[in-house]
Amino acid sequence: MLNVTKEQNGAVLVVKLNGSIEESVDFNQLIGETPKELHVNCRGVPRINSVGVKSWIRYFQAVAAKGVTLKFVECSTAIVEQINLISNFTCGGEVVSIFVPFMCEGCKSELIGMFQVSALKQLKFELPTLKCSKCGGQAVFDDIPEEYFNFLMN
Ligand SMILES: [Zn+2]
């Protein structure tokens, strides 16, 4: 079940997606008509299945075809996986910021950190360590840079 909250921010419509994107998702009904700029916040999307991917691409392609500027912000790790897997997943939109998986070296907790894409490029994908919220230890990037950041390296 996907919930969408909408917020008009000047000329920009900001939509926040919350929940899994599956068979039942109808983006036309949930988002509908958009102004000339649409920002999609994906931090609340834990999963998207293959049917969900199809409706996602169908909807955002139609939006992009109308000349709407699309930006994807705070993309969850599930969304980043799809961006890497499917070349037209963002339908020409810009990926502004993403969540990145980390693992604590002390207590092995899995954590996520949020990064601006521009900052990641500046860091040349060499991520700083994060402080573990559970034990205070050091958490390090927990994936393969060439895979997780693949969509940014091309
Ligand atoms: Zn820890």
Coordinates of C-alpha atoms and ligand atoms in Angstrom, one line a residue:
M1 CA 0.0 0.0 0.0
L2 CA 1.5 3.3 -1.1
N3 CA 0.6 6.6 0.5
V4 CA 1.3 9.9 -1.3
T5 CA 1.4 13.3 0.4
K6 CA 1.5 16.3 -1.8
E7 CA 2.9 19.7 -1.0
Q8 CA 2.8 22.7 -3.4
N9 CA 6.0 24.7 -2.9
G10 CA 5.8 27.7 -5.2
A11 CA 5.8 26.4 -8.7
V12 CA 7.0 23.0 -7.6
L13 CA 4.9 20.1 -6.5
V14 CA 6.6 17.9 -3.9
V15 CA 5.2 14.4 -3.5
K16 CA 6.4 12.1 -0.7
L17 CA 6.0 8.4 -1.4
N18 CA 5.4 6.1 1.6
G19 CA 5.1 2.4 1.3
S20 CA 5.8 -0.4 -1.1
I21 CA 5.2 0.1 -4.8
E22 CA 3.3 -3.0 -6.1
E23 CA 0.4 -4.1 -8.2
S24 CA -2.2 -1.9 -6.6
V25 CA -0.3 1.3 -7.2
D26 CA -2.0 3.8 -9.5
F27 CA 0.2 6.8 -9.9
N28 CA -2.3 8.6 -12.0
Q29 CA -4.8 8.5 -9.2
L30 CA -2.2 9.1 -6.4
I31 CA -0.3 12.0 -8.0
G32 CA -2.3 12.9 -11.1
E33 CA -1.7 16.2 -12.9
T34 CA 1.5 18.0 -12.1
P35 CA 2.8 21.5 -12.6
K36 CA 6.0 22.2 -14.6
E37 CA 8.3 20.8 -11.9
L38 CA 7.8 17.7 -9.8
H39 CA 10.0 16.6 -6.9
V40 CA 9.5 13.0 -5.8
N41 CA 10.7 12.1 -2.3
C42 CA 11.4 8.4 -2.2
R43 CA 12.7 8.0 1.4
G44 CA 9.7 6.0 2.5
V45 CA 9.8 3.3 -0.2
P46 CA 11.1 0.1 1.2
R47 CA 10.3 -2.1 -1.8
I48 CA 9.2 -1.9 -5.4
N49 CA 8.4 -5.0 -7.4
S50 CA 8.4 -5.6 -11.2
V51 CA 4.8 -4.6 -11.7
G52 CA 5.4 -1.5 -9.6
V53 CA 8.4 -0.7 -11.8
K54 CA 6.3 -0.9 -14.9
S55 CA 3.6 1.5 -13.5
W56 CA 6.4 3.8 -12.2
I57 CA 8.0 4.0 -15.7
R58 CA 4.7 4.4 -17.5
Y59 CA 3.6 7.3 -15.2
F60 CA 6.9 9.2 -15.0
Q61 CA 7.6 8.8 -18.8
A62 CA 4.2 10.4 -19.5
V63 CA 5.0 13.2 -17.0
A64 CA 8.4 13.8 -18.6
A65 CA 6.9 13.7 -22.1
K66 CA 4.8 16.8 -21.1
G67 CA 8.0 18.7 -20.4
V68 CA 7.8 18.5 -16.7
T69 CA 11.2 18.8 -14.8
L70 CA 11.5 15.7 -12.6
K71 CA 13.7 15.4 -9.6
F72 CA 14.1 12.4 -7.3
V73 CA 15.2 13.2 -3.8
E74 CA 16.2 11.1 -0.8
C75 CA 16.0 7.9 -2.8
S76 CA 15.8 4.8 -0.6
T77 CA 18.2 1.9 -1.2
A78 CA 15.4 0.0 -2.9
I79 CA 15.0 2.8 -5.4
V80 CA 18.7 3.2 -6.0
E81 CA 18.9 -0.5 -6.8
Q82 CA 16.2 0.0 -9.5
I83 CA 18.0 3.1 -10.9
N84 CA 21.1 1.0 -11.3
L85 CA 19.2 -2.0 -12.8
I86 CA 16.9 -0.2 -15.2
S87 CA 18.5 2.5 -17.4
N88 CA 15.3 4.5 -18.0
F89 CA 14.0 4.2 -14.4
T90 CA 14.4 8.0 -13.8
C91 CA 12.8 8.8 -17.1
G92 CA 15.3 11.6 -17.7
G93 CA 14.8 13.0 -14.2
E94 CA 17.6 14.2 -12.0
V95 CA 18.6 12.1 -8.9
V96 CA 19.4 14.8 -6.3
S97 CA 20.1 12.7 -3.1
I98 CA 20.2 9.1 -2.1
F99 CA 20.4 6.9 0.9
V100 CA 23.6 4.8 1.2
P101 CA 23.9 1.6 3.3
F102 CA 26.5 1.5 6.1
M103 CA 27.5 -1.3 8.5
C104 CA 28.9 -0.7 12.0
E105 CA 32.3 -2.3 12.4
G106 CA 31.6 -2.6 16.1
C107 CA 28.1 -4.0 16.6
K108 CA 27.4 -5.0 12.9
S109 CA 24.2 -2.9 12.8
E110 CA 23.0 -1.8 9.4
L111 CA 22.6 1.9 9.1
I112 CA 21.8 4.3 6.3
G113 CA 23.3 7.7 5.5
M114 CA 21.8 10.3 3.2
F115 CA 24.0 12.0 0.7
Q116 CA 23.6 14.7 -2.0
V117 CA 24.7 13.3 -5.3
S118 CA 26.8 16.4 -5.9
A119 CA 28.7 15.7 -2.7
L120 CA 29.2 12.0 -3.6
K121 CA 30.8 13.1 -6.9
Q122 CA 33.0 15.6 -5.1
L123 CA 34.1 12.8 -2.7
K124 CA 34.8 10.6 -5.7
F125 CA 32.6 8.0 -4.0
E126 CA 35.0 7.6 -1.1
L127 CA 32.6 7.9 1.7
P128 CA 33.3 9.1 5.2
T129 CA 32.6 6.8 8.1
L130 CA 29.4 7.5 10.1
K131 CA 29.0 7.2 13.8
C132 CA 26.9 4.2 14.8
S133 CA 23.7 5.3 16.5
K134 CA 23.6 2.2 18.6
C135 CA 27.1 1.7 19.9
G136 CA 28.9 4.9 18.9
G137 CA 31.4 2.9 16.8
Q138 CA 32.4 3.5 13.2
A139 CA 30.1 2.5 10.4
V140 CA 31.5 2.1 7.0
F141 CA 30.0 2.0 3.5
D142 CA 28.5 -1.5 3.0
D143 CA 28.3 -2.1 -0.7
I144 CA 30.5 -2.0 -3.8
P145 CA 31.0 1.5 -5.1
E146 CA 31.1 0.5 -8.7
E147 CA 27.7 -1.2 -8.3
Y148 CA 25.9 1.1 -5.9
F149 CA 27.0 4.3 -7.6
N150 CA 27.1 2.8 -11.1
F151 CA 24.4 5.1 -12.3
L152 CA 26.5 8.1 -11.3
M153 CA 29.7 6.9 -12.9
N154 CA 28.5 6.6 -16.5
Ligands
ZN1 ZN 27.5 0.0 16.3

